[in-house]
């Protein structure tokens, strides 16, 4: 769904927005990595032989890191254009077009689920967390990031000029509470800070 306001950038839902932005996405990889301050790299240590779902994988920003650590990766993203790019980059992995709130996988399919830059696009967290819980094996790990973004940035596209992809702000304590409501146990919670303000909450939780 597209939301248009007079004199303002068009606001798109994530599927439409990232379809429009897909061919520009890789230009921002270093910027996106900067929000994680190598915390994700530390969390990706012991993945050899593990089945890992990268949900909201975009154009595969984290897939190479996961593969380098021995993970058997499946990529999923709501944007079909993003998935097409990922499939070309990584022809040896399975990629699917999928919403985190309705994952097309059987119960207990994955050892690990990673969701970076995903929940910022969810108005409510509970359905997504319940669905992730369903597809994770007992004892498996859910790693997610929560960007401190109260105002979505304008993104330049070839077809539509500047757009905004609809996003939501989630307080860190609400993220932890939603995980616990989905029966996850929080194992680690770390923050990336800038000028005394948190800019990213990174959580590892266990089923």
PDB file of N, CA and C in Angstrom, residues 58-157:
ATOM      1  N   UNK A  58      17.203  -9.056   2.696  1.00  0.00           N
ATOM      2  CA  UNK A  58      17.539  -8.015   1.735  1.00  0.00           C
ATOM      3  C   UNK A  58      18.266  -8.595   0.538  1.00  0.00           C
ATOM      4  N   UNK A  59      19.383  -7.985   0.179  1.00  0.00           N
ATOM      5  CA  UNK A  59      20.192  -8.470  -0.942  1.00  0.00           C
ATOM      6  C   UNK A  59      21.313  -9.389  -0.473  1.00  0.00           C
ATOM      7  N   UNK A  60      21.178  -9.918   0.742  1.00  0.00           N
ATOM      8  CA  UNK A  60      22.166 -10.878   1.237  1.00  0.00           C
ATOM      9  C   UNK A  60      23.289 -10.269   2.031  1.00  0.00           C
ATOM     10  N   UNK A  61      23.031  -9.132   2.697  1.00  0.00           N
ATOM     11  CA  UNK A  61      24.079  -8.416   3.433  1.00  0.00           C
ATOM     12  C   UNK A  61      24.775  -9.316   4.451  1.00  0.00           C
ATOM     13  N   UNK A  62      24.037 -10.165   5.153  1.00  0.00           N
ATOM     14  CA  UNK A  62      24.623 -11.007   6.197  1.00  0.00           C
ATOM     15  C   UNK A  62      24.910 -12.433   5.744  1.00  0.00           C
ATOM     16  N   UNK A  63      24.463 -12.789   4.558  1.00  0.00           N
ATOM     17  CA  UNK A  63      24.578 -14.179   4.132  1.00  0.00           C
ATOM     18  C   UNK A  63      26.032 -14.618   3.996  1.00  0.00           C
ATOM     19  N   UNK A  64      26.882 -13.797   3.426  1.00  0.00           N
ATOM     20  CA  UNK A  64      28.295 -14.154   3.292  1.00  0.00           C
ATOM     21  C   UNK A  64      28.930 -14.364   4.658  1.00  0.00           C
ATOM     22  N   UNK A  65      28.607 -13.509   5.617  1.00  0.00           N
ATOM     23  CA  UNK A  65      29.152 -13.655   6.973  1.00  0.00           C
ATOM     24  C   UNK A  65      28.708 -14.976   7.592  1.00  0.00           C
ATOM     25  N   UNK A  66      27.447 -15.327   7.396  1.00  0.00           N
ATOM     26  CA  UNK A  66      26.935 -16.578   7.945  1.00  0.00           C
ATOM     27  C   UNK A  66      27.568 -17.787   7.270  1.00  0.00           C
ATOM     28  N   UNK A  67      27.692 -17.740   5.951  1.00  0.00           N
ATOM     29  CA  UNK A  67      28.305 -18.845   5.217  1.00  0.00           C
ATOM     30  C   UNK A  67      29.768 -19.012   5.611  1.00  0.00           C
ATOM     31  N   UNK A  68      30.467 -17.909   5.808  1.00  0.00           N
ATOM     32  CA  UNK A  68      31.876 -17.979   6.195  1.00  0.00           C
ATOM     33  C   UNK A  68      32.060 -18.649   7.550  1.00  0.00           C
ATOM     34  N   UNK A  69      31.003 -18.650   8.359  1.00  0.00           N
ATOM     35  CA  UNK A  69      31.062 -19.290   9.671  1.00  0.00           C
ATOM     36  C   UNK A  69      30.440 -20.678   9.651  1.00  0.00           C
ATOM     37  N   UNK A  70      30.260 -21.214   8.447  1.00  0.00           N
ATOM     38  CA  UNK A  70      29.850 -22.602   8.298  1.00  0.00           C
ATOM     39  C   UNK A  70      28.362 -22.856   8.316  1.00  0.00           C
ATOM     40  N   UNK A  71      27.540 -21.798   8.338  1.00  0.00           N
ATOM     41  CA  UNK A  71      26.098 -21.977   8.406  1.00  0.00           C
ATOM     42  C   UNK A  71      25.527 -22.472   7.080  1.00  0.00           C
ATOM     43  N   UNK A  72      24.456 -23.251   7.182  1.00  0.00           N
ATOM     44  CA  UNK A  72      23.644 -23.638   6.024  1.00  0.00           C
ATOM     45  C   UNK A  72      22.492 -22.638   5.986  1.00  0.00           C
ATOM     46  N   UNK A  73      22.545 -21.688   5.049  1.00  0.00           N
ATOM     47  CA  UNK A  73      21.697 -20.503   5.113  1.00  0.00           C
ATOM     48  C   UNK A  73      20.488 -20.622   4.186  1.00  0.00           C
ATOM     49  N   UNK A  74      19.353 -20.191   4.691  1.00  0.00           N
ATOM     50  CA  UNK A  74      18.163 -19.931   3.888  1.00  0.00           C
ATOM     51  C   UNK A  74      17.852 -18.446   4.024  1.00  0.00           C
ATOM     52  N   UNK A  75      17.595 -17.791   2.913  1.00  0.00           N
ATOM     53  CA  UNK A  75      17.270 -16.370   2.932  1.00  0.00           C
ATOM     54  C   UNK A  75      15.792 -16.148   2.657  1.00  0.00           C
ATOM     55  N   UNK A  76      15.192 -15.194   3.364  1.00  0.00           N
ATOM     56  CA  UNK A  76      13.791 -14.850   3.143  1.00  0.00           C
ATOM     57  C   UNK A  76      13.631 -13.338   3.219  1.00  0.00           C
ATOM     58  N   UNK A  77      12.812 -12.806   2.342  1.00  0.00           N
ATOM     59  CA  UNK A  77      12.543 -11.373   2.370  1.00  0.00           C
ATOM     60  C   UNK A  77      11.178 -11.121   1.753  1.00  0.00           C
ATOM     61  N   UNK A  78      10.495 -10.090   2.231  1.00  0.00           N
ATOM     62  CA  UNK A  78       9.179  -9.763   1.705  1.00  0.00           C
ATOM     63  C   UNK A  78       9.257  -9.191   0.293  1.00  0.00           C
ATOM     64  N   UNK A  79      10.415  -8.633  -0.076  1.00  0.00           N
ATOM     65  CA  UNK A  79      10.591  -8.007  -1.386  1.00  0.00           C
ATOM     66  C   UNK A  79      11.092  -9.011  -2.421  1.00  0.00           C
ATOM     67  N   UNK A  80      10.317  -9.234  -3.456  1.00  0.00           N
ATOM     68  CA  UNK A  80      10.726 -10.158  -4.505  1.00  0.00           C
ATOM     69  C   UNK A  80      11.934  -9.640  -5.275  1.00  0.00           C
ATOM     70  N   UNK A  81      12.043  -8.326  -5.421  1.00  0.00           N
ATOM     71  CA  UNK A  81      13.198  -7.755  -6.130  1.00  0.00           C
ATOM     72  C   UNK A  81      14.481  -7.954  -5.327  1.00  0.00           C
ATOM     73  N   UNK A  82      14.391  -7.834  -4.030  1.00  0.00           N
ATOM     74  CA  UNK A  82      15.557  -8.110  -3.177  1.00  0.00           C
ATOM     75  C   UNK A  82      15.967  -9.577  -3.309  1.00  0.00           C
ATOM     76  N   UNK A  83      14.993 -10.468  -3.286  1.00  0.00           N
ATOM     77  CA  UNK A  83      15.269 -11.897  -3.368  1.00  0.00           C
ATOM     78  C   UNK A  83      15.926 -12.247  -4.706  1.00  0.00           C
ATOM     79  N   UNK A  84      15.502 -11.608  -5.777  1.00  0.00           N
ATOM     80  CA  UNK A  84      16.114 -11.873  -7.080  1.00  0.00           C
ATOM     81  C   UNK A  84      17.603 -11.538  -7.063  1.00  0.00           C
ATOM     82  N   UNK A  85      17.957 -10.426  -6.432  1.00  0.00           N
ATOM     83  CA  UNK A  85      19.369 -10.035  -6.341  1.00  0.00           C
ATOM     84  C   UNK A  85      20.135 -11.031  -5.481  1.00  0.00           C
ATOM     85  N   UNK A  86      19.549 -11.427  -4.350  1.00  0.00           N
ATOM     86  CA  UNK A  86      20.195 -12.387  -3.461  1.00  0.00           C
ATOM     87  C   UNK A  86      20.429 -13.720  -4.171  1.00  0.00           C
ATOM     88  N   UNK A  87      19.442 -14.162  -4.933  1.00  0.00           N
ATOM     89  CA  UNK A  87      19.568 -15.442  -5.644  1.00  0.00           C
ATOM     90  C   UNK A  87      20.699 -15.415  -6.661  1.00  0.00           C
ATOM     91  N   UNK A  88      20.933 -14.279  -7.292  1.00  0.00           N
ATOM     92  CA  UNK A  88      22.040 -14.153  -8.247  1.00  0.00           C
ATOM     93  C   UNK A  88      23.384 -14.156  -7.526  1.00  0.00           C
ATOM     94  N   UNK A  89      23.441 -13.517  -6.369  1.00  0.00           N
ATOM     95  CA  UNK A  89      24.691 -13.462  -5.604  1.00  0.00           C
ATOM     96  C   UNK A  89      25.044 -14.811  -4.994  1.00  0.00           C
ATOM     97  N   UNK A  90      24.013 -15.532  -4.549  1.00  0.00           N
ATOM     98  CA  UNK A  90      24.234 -16.779  -3.806  1.00  0.00           C
ATOM     99  C   UNK A  90      23.389 -17.901  -4.424  1.00  0.00           C
ATOM    100  N   UNK A  91      23.772 -18.375  -5.593  1.00  0.00           N
ATOM    101  CA  UNK A  91      22.962 -19.395  -6.278  1.00  0.00           C
ATOM    102  C   UNK A  91      22.931 -20.737  -5.561  1.00  0.00           C
ATOM    103  N   UNK A  92      23.795 -20.915  -4.566  1.00  0.00           N
ATOM    104  CA  UNK A  92      23.866 -22.199  -3.859  1.00  0.00           C
ATOM    105  C   UNK A  92      22.978 -22.257  -2.631  1.00  0.00           C
ATOM    106  N   UNK A  93      22.226 -21.198  -2.318  1.00  0.00           N
ATOM    107  CA  UNK A  93      21.354 -21.234  -1.149  1.00  0.00           C
ATOM    108  C   UNK A  93      19.901 -21.079  -1.576  1.00  0.00           C
ATOM    109  N   UNK A  94      19.016 -21.521  -0.700  1.00  0.00           N
ATOM    110  CA  UNK A  94      17.583 -21.378  -0.933  1.00  0.00           C
ATOM    111  C   UNK A  94      17.145 -19.989  -0.507  1.00  0.00           C
ATOM    112  N   UNK A  95      16.398 -19.308  -1.374  1.00  0.00           N
ATOM    113  CA  UNK A  95      15.831 -18.011  -1.024  1.00  0.00           C
ATOM    114  C   UNK A  95      14.340 -18.036  -1.331  1.00  0.00           C
ATOM    115  N   UNK A  96      13.558 -17.413  -0.466  1.00  0.00           N
ATOM    116  CA  UNK A  96      12.112 -17.392  -0.650  1.00  0.00           C
ATOM    117  C   UNK A  96      11.578 -15.991  -0.370  1.00  0.00           C
ATOM    118  N   UNK A  97      10.508 -15.635  -1.048  1.00  0.00           N
ATOM    119  CA  UNK A  97       9.800 -14.396  -0.766  1.00  0.00           C
ATOM    120  C   UNK A  97       8.803 -14.670   0.347  1.00  0.00           C
ATOM    121  N   UNK A  98       8.992 -14.016   1.483  1.00  0.00           N
ATOM    122  CA  UNK A  98       8.176 -14.368   2.649  1.00  0.00           C
ATOM    123  C   UNK A  98       8.129 -13.228   3.654  1.00  0.00           C
ATOM    124  N   UNK A  99       7.000 -13.106   4.299  1.00  0.00           N
ATOM    125  CA  UNK A  99       6.782 -12.183   5.402  1.00  0.00           C
ATOM    126  C   UNK A  99       7.159 -12.885   6.701  1.00  0.00           C
ATOM    127  N   UNK A 100       7.823 -12.195   7.605  1.00  0.00           N
ATOM    128  CA  UNK A 100       8.223 -12.794   8.879  1.00  0.00           C
ATOM    129  C   UNK A 100       7.019 -13.235   9.704  1.00  0.00           C
ATOM    130  N   UNK A 101       5.866 -12.654   9.452  1.00  0.00           N
ATOM    131  CA  UNK A 101       4.675 -13.023  10.211  1.00  0.00           C
ATOM    132  C   UNK A 101       3.971 -14.269   9.662  1.00  0.00           C
ATOM    133  N   UNK A 102       4.455 -14.777   8.544  1.00  0.00           N
ATOM    134  CA  UNK A 102       3.832 -15.965   7.937  1.00  0.00           C
ATOM    135  C   UNK A 102       4.906 -16.739   7.175  1.00  0.00           C
ATOM    136  N   UNK A 103       5.780 -17.423   7.893  1.00  0.00           N
ATOM    137  CA  UNK A 103       6.928 -18.082   7.291  1.00  0.00           C
ATOM    138  C   UNK A 103       6.536 -19.433   6.685  1.00  0.00           C
ATOM    139  N   UNK A 104       6.976 -19.718   5.459  1.00  0.00           N
ATOM    140  CA  UNK A 104       6.575 -20.946   4.764  1.00  0.00           C
ATOM    141  C   UNK A 104       7.472 -22.142   5.091  1.00  0.00           C
ATOM    142  N   UNK A 105       7.683 -22.377   6.378  1.00  0.00           N
ATOM    143  CA  UNK A 105       8.563 -23.457   6.812  1.00  0.00           C
ATOM    144  C   UNK A 105       7.861 -24.297   7.869  1.00  0.00           C
ATOM    145  N   UNK A 106       8.283 -25.548   7.967  1.00  0.00           N
ATOM    146  CA  UNK A 106       7.704 -26.442   8.960  1.00  0.00           C
ATOM    147  C   UNK A 106       8.174 -26.067  10.366  1.00  0.00           C
ATOM    148  N   UNK A 107       7.453 -26.545  11.350  1.00  0.00           N
ATOM    149  CA  UNK A 107       7.855 -26.328  12.739  1.00  0.00           C
ATOM    150  C   UNK A 107       9.265 -26.875  12.973  1.00  0.00           C
ATOM    151  N   UNK A 108      10.020 -26.156  13.779  1.00  0.00           N
ATOM    152  CA  UNK A 108      11.344 -26.596  14.225  1.00  0.00           C
ATOM    153  C   UNK A 108      12.273 -26.915  13.041  1.00  0.00           C
ATOM    154  N   UNK A 109      12.319 -26.002  12.073  1.00  0.00           N
ATOM    155  CA  UNK A 109      13.143 -26.194  10.870  1.00  0.00           C
ATOM    156  C   UNK A 109      14.567 -25.668  11.029  1.00  0.00           C
ATOM    157  N   UNK A 110      14.789 -24.701  11.934  1.00  0.00           N
ATOM    158  CA  UNK A 110      16.068 -23.989  11.973  1.00  0.00           C
ATOM    159  C   UNK A 110      16.695 -23.998  13.363  1.00  0.00           C
ATOM    160  N   UNK A 111      18.025 -24.037  13.361  1.00  0.00           N
ATOM    161  CA  UNK A 111      18.779 -23.896  14.606  1.00  0.00           C
ATOM    162  C   UNK A 111      18.856 -22.442  15.043  1.00  0.00           C
ATOM    163  N   UNK A 112      18.890 -21.545  14.056  1.00  0.00           N
ATOM    164  CA  UNK A 112      19.061 -20.114  14.319  1.00  0.00           C
ATOM    165  C   UNK A 112      18.182 -19.330  13.345  1.00  0.00           C
ATOM    166  N   UNK A 113      17.569 -18.269  13.838  1.00  0.00           N
ATOM    167  CA  UNK A 113      16.906 -17.287  12.972  1.00  0.00           C
ATOM    168  C   UNK A 113      17.532 -15.933  13.258  1.00  0.00           C
ATOM    169  N   UNK A 114      17.898 -15.233  12.192  1.00  0.00           N
ATOM    170  CA  UNK A 114      18.472 -13.895  12.297  1.00  0.00           C
ATOM    171  C   UNK A 114      17.507 -12.909  11.634  1.00  0.00           C
ATOM    172  N   UNK A 115      17.229 -11.803  12.318  1.00  0.00           N
ATOM    173  CA  UNK A 115      16.352 -10.767  11.761  1.00  0.00           C
ATOM    174  C   UNK A 115      16.962  -9.402  12.047  1.00  0.00           C
ATOM    175  N   UNK A 116      17.693  -8.871  11.071  1.00  0.00           N
ATOM    176  CA  UNK A 116      18.335  -7.559  11.217  1.00  0.00           C
ATOM    177  C   UNK A 116      17.589  -6.531  10.374  1.00  0.00           C
ATOM    178  N   UNK A 117      17.312  -5.378  10.965  1.00  0.00           N
ATOM    179  CA  UNK A 117      16.573  -4.311  10.274  1.00  0.00           C
ATOM    180  C   UNK A 117      15.194  -4.801   9.812  1.00  0.00           C
ATOM    181  N   UNK A 118      14.555  -5.623  10.623  1.00  0.00           N
ATOM    182  CA  UNK A 118      13.248  -6.179  10.261  1.00  0.00           C
ATOM    183  C   UNK A 118      12.137  -5.613  11.140  1.00  0.00           C
ATOM    184  N   UNK A 119      12.298  -5.697  12.467  1.00  0.00           N
ATOM    185  CA  UNK A 119      11.171  -5.347  13.325  1.00  0.00           C
ATOM    186  C   UNK A 119      10.841  -3.861  13.276  1.00  0.00           C
ATOM    187  N   UNK A 120      11.745  -3.046  12.749  1.00  0.00           N
ATOM    188  CA  UNK A 120      11.451  -1.627  12.574  1.00  0.00           C
ATOM    189  C   UNK A 120      10.276  -1.420  11.620  1.00  0.00           C
ATOM    190  N   UNK A 121       9.983  -2.440  10.816  1.00  0.00           N
ATOM    191  CA  UNK A 121       8.876  -2.334   9.864  1.00  0.00           C
ATOM    192  C   UNK A 121       7.606  -3.030  10.351  1.00  0.00           C
ATOM    193  N   UNK A 122       7.582  -3.434  11.613  1.00  0.00           N
ATOM    194  CA  UNK A 122       6.421  -4.131  12.171  1.00  0.00           C
ATOM    195  C   UNK A 122       5.710  -3.238  13.181  1.00  0.00           C
ATOM    196  N   UNK A 123       4.412  -3.051  12.972  1.00  0.00           N
ATOM    197  CA  UNK A 123       3.654  -2.276  13.942  1.00  0.00           C
ATOM    198  C   UNK A 123       3.488  -3.017  15.250  1.00  0.00           C
ATOM    199  N   UNK A 124       3.342  -4.334  15.168  1.00  0.00           N
ATOM    200  CA  UNK A 124       3.218  -5.197  16.339  1.00  0.00           C
ATOM    201  C   UNK A 124       4.221  -6.333  16.223  1.00  0.00           C
ATOM    202  N   UNK A 125       4.821  -6.710  17.340  1.00  0.00           N
ATOM    203  CA  UNK A 125       5.893  -7.703  17.318  1.00  0.00           C
ATOM    204  C   UNK A 125       5.416  -9.124  17.578  1.00  0.00           C
ATOM    205  N   UNK A 126       4.281  -9.289  18.248  1.00  0.00           N
ATOM    206  CA  UNK A 126       3.957 -10.591  18.800  1.00  0.00           C
ATOM    207  C   UNK A 126       3.766 -11.687  17.755  1.00  0.00           C
ATOM    208  N   UNK A 127       3.037 -11.389  16.694  1.00  0.00           N
ATOM    209  CA  UNK A 127       2.807 -12.423  15.680  1.00  0.00           C
ATOM    210  C   UNK A 127       4.114 -12.868  15.044  1.00  0.00           C
ATOM    211  N   UNK A 128       5.003 -11.915  14.757  1.00  0.00           N
ATOM    212  CA  UNK A 128       6.296 -12.247  14.155  1.00  0.00           C
ATOM    213  C   UNK A 128       7.121 -13.114  15.102  1.00  0.00           C
ATOM    214  N   UNK A 129       7.178 -12.749  16.374  1.00  0.00           N
ATOM    215  CA  UNK A 129       7.977 -13.514  17.332  1.00  0.00           C
ATOM    216  C   UNK A 129       7.389 -14.913  17.553  1.00  0.00           C
ATOM    217  N   UNK A 130       6.063 -15.010  17.568  1.00  0.00           N
ATOM    218  CA  UNK A 130       5.437 -16.329  17.692  1.00  0.00           C
ATOM    219  C   UNK A 130       5.792 -17.210  16.493  1.00  0.00           C
ATOM    220  N   UNK A 131       5.816 -16.610  15.314  1.00  0.00           N
ATOM    221  CA  UNK A 131       6.120 -17.368  14.109  1.00  0.00           C
ATOM    222  C   UNK A 131       7.584 -17.805  14.077  1.00  0.00           C
ATOM    223  N   UNK A 132       8.473 -16.930  14.507  1.00  0.00           N
ATOM    224  CA  UNK A 132       9.886 -17.311  14.599  1.00  0.00           C
ATOM    225  C   UNK A 132      10.059 -18.440  15.611  1.00  0.00           C
ATOM    226  N   UNK A 133       9.378 -18.334  16.735  1.00  0.00           N
ATOM    227  CA  UNK A 133       9.448 -19.393  17.749  1.00  0.00           C
ATOM    228  C   UNK A 133       9.021 -20.735  17.154  1.00  0.00           C
ATOM    229  N   UNK A 134       7.996 -20.715  16.339  1.00  0.00           N
ATOM    230  CA  UNK A 134       7.484 -21.948  15.735  1.00  0.00           C
ATOM    231  C   UNK A 134       8.525 -22.634  14.868  1.00  0.00           C
ATOM    232  N   UNK A 135       9.281 -21.867  14.073  1.00  0.00           N
ATOM    233  CA  UNK A 135      10.192 -22.486  13.108  1.00  0.00           C
ATOM    234  C   UNK A 135      11.573 -22.789  13.689  1.00  0.00           C
ATOM    235  N   UNK A 136      11.840 -22.359  14.939  1.00  0.00           N
ATOM    236  CA  UNK A 136      13.123 -22.635  15.579  1.00  0.00           C
ATOM    237  C   UNK A 136      13.045 -23.953  16.352  1.00  0.00           C
ATOM    238  N   UNK A 137      14.119 -24.723  16.286  1.00  0.00           N
ATOM    239  CA  UNK A 137      14.205 -25.968  17.045  1.00  0.00           C
ATOM    240  C   UNK A 137      14.312 -25.673  18.540  1.00  0.00           C
ATOM    241  N   UNK A 138      13.949 -26.625  19.351  1.00  0.00           N
ATOM    242  CA  UNK A 138      14.128 -26.482  20.791  1.00  0.00           C
ATOM    243  C   UNK A 138      15.606 -26.228  21.097  1.00  0.00           C
ATOM    244  N   UNK A 139      15.872 -25.223  21.894  1.00  0.00           N
ATOM    245  CA  UNK A 139      17.246 -24.858  22.209  1.00  0.00           C
ATOM    246  C   UNK A 139      17.879 -23.950  21.178  1.00  0.00           C
ATOM    247  N   UNK A 140      17.115 -23.610  20.115  1.00  0.00           N
ATOM    248  CA  UNK A 140      17.646 -22.749  19.053  1.00  0.00           C
ATOM    249  C   UNK A 140      17.694 -21.290  19.469  1.00  0.00           C
ATOM    250  N   UNK A 141      18.313 -20.478  18.614  1.00  0.00           N
ATOM    251  CA  UNK A 141      18.603 -19.085  18.944  1.00  0.00           C
ATOM    252  C   UNK A 141      17.938 -18.140  17.941  1.00  0.00           C
ATOM    253  N   UNK A 142      17.391 -17.065  18.469  1.00  0.00           N
ATOM    254  CA  UNK A 142      16.825 -15.969  17.675  1.00  0.00           C
ATOM    255  C   UNK A 142      17.664 -14.729  17.935  1.00  0.00           C
ATOM    256  N   UNK A 143      18.287 -14.204  16.875  1.00  0.00           N
ATOM    257  CA  UNK A 143      19.118 -13.002  16.973  1.00  0.00           C
ATOM    258  C   UNK A 143      18.412 -11.893  16.189  1.00  0.00           C
ATOM    259  N   UNK A 144      18.174 -10.768  16.838  1.00  0.00           N
ATOM    260  CA  UNK A 144      17.477  -9.676  16.161  1.00  0.00           C
ATOM    261  C   UNK A 144      18.059  -8.325  16.531  1.00  0.00           C
ATOM    262  N   UNK A 145      17.808  -7.364  15.664  1.00  0.00           N
ATOM    263  CA  UNK A 145      18.225  -5.998  15.932  1.00  0.00           C
ATOM    264  C   UNK A 145      16.998  -5.098  15.959  1.00  0.00           C
ATOM    265  N   UNK A 146      17.095  -4.052  16.767  1.00  0.00           N
ATOM    266  CA  UNK A 146      16.016  -3.077  16.911  1.00  0.00           C
ATOM    267  C   UNK A 146      16.606  -1.680  16.743  1.00  0.00           C
ATOM    268  N   UNK A 147      16.369  -1.086  15.584  1.00  0.00           N
ATOM    269  CA  UNK A 147      16.926   0.234  15.287  1.00  0.00           C
ATOM    270  C   UNK A 147      16.119   1.322  15.994  1.00  0.00           C
ATOM    271  N   UNK A 148      16.819   2.258  16.596  1.00  0.00           N
ATOM    272  CA  UNK A 148      16.187   3.418  17.224  1.00  0.00           C
ATOM    273  C   UNK A 148      15.856   4.428  16.129  1.00  0.00           C
ATOM    274  N   UNK A 149      14.689   4.243  15.527  1.00  0.00           N
ATOM    275  CA  UNK A 149      14.323   5.068  14.374  1.00  0.00           C
ATOM    276  C   UNK A 149      12.916   5.617  14.577  1.00  0.00           C
ATOM    277  N   UNK A 150      12.832   6.848  15.046  1.00  0.00           N
ATOM    278  CA  UNK A 150      11.530   7.466  15.267  1.00  0.00           C
ATOM    279  C   UNK A 150      11.010   8.165  14.021  1.00  0.00           C
ATOM    280  N   UNK A 151      11.896   8.382  13.056  1.00  0.00           N
ATOM    281  CA  UNK A 151      11.496   8.987  11.786  1.00  0.00           C
ATOM    282  C   UNK A 151      12.210   8.248  10.667  1.00  0.00           C
ATOM    283  N   UNK A 152      11.443   7.670   9.768  1.00  0.00           N
ATOM    284  CA  UNK A 152      12.029   6.889   8.678  1.00  0.00           C
ATOM    285  C   UNK A 152      12.775   7.797   7.709  1.00  0.00           C
ATOM    286  N   UNK A 153      13.940   7.354   7.198  1.00  0.00           N
ATOM    287  CA  UNK A 153      14.715   8.177   6.270  1.00  0.00           C
ATOM    288  C   UNK A 153      14.103   8.191   4.873  1.00  0.00           C
ATOM    289  N   UNK A 154      14.436   9.231   4.107  1.00  0.00           N
ATOM    290  CA  UNK A 154      14.046   9.280   2.703  1.00  0.00           C
ATOM    291  C   UNK A 154      15.078   8.508   1.885  1.00  0.00           C
ATOM    292  N   UNK A 155      14.594   7.683   0.982  1.00  0.00           N
ATOM    293  CA  UNK A 155      15.445   6.840   0.151  1.00  0.00           C
ATOM    294  C   UNK A 155      15.262   7.208  -1.310  1.00  0.00           C
ATOM    295  N   UNK A 156      16.368   7.332  -2.033  1.00  0.00           N
ATOM    296  CA  UNK A 156      16.299   7.705  -3.438  1.00  0.00           C
ATOM    297  C   UNK A 156      16.140   6.462  -4.311  1.00  0.00           C
ATOM    298  N   UNK A 157      15.155   6.502  -5.195  1.00  0.00           N
ATOM    299  CA  UNK A 157      14.921   5.402  -6.130  1.00  0.00           C
ATOM    300  C   UNK A 157      14.971   5.916  -7.560  1.00  0.00           C
TER     301      UNK A 157
END
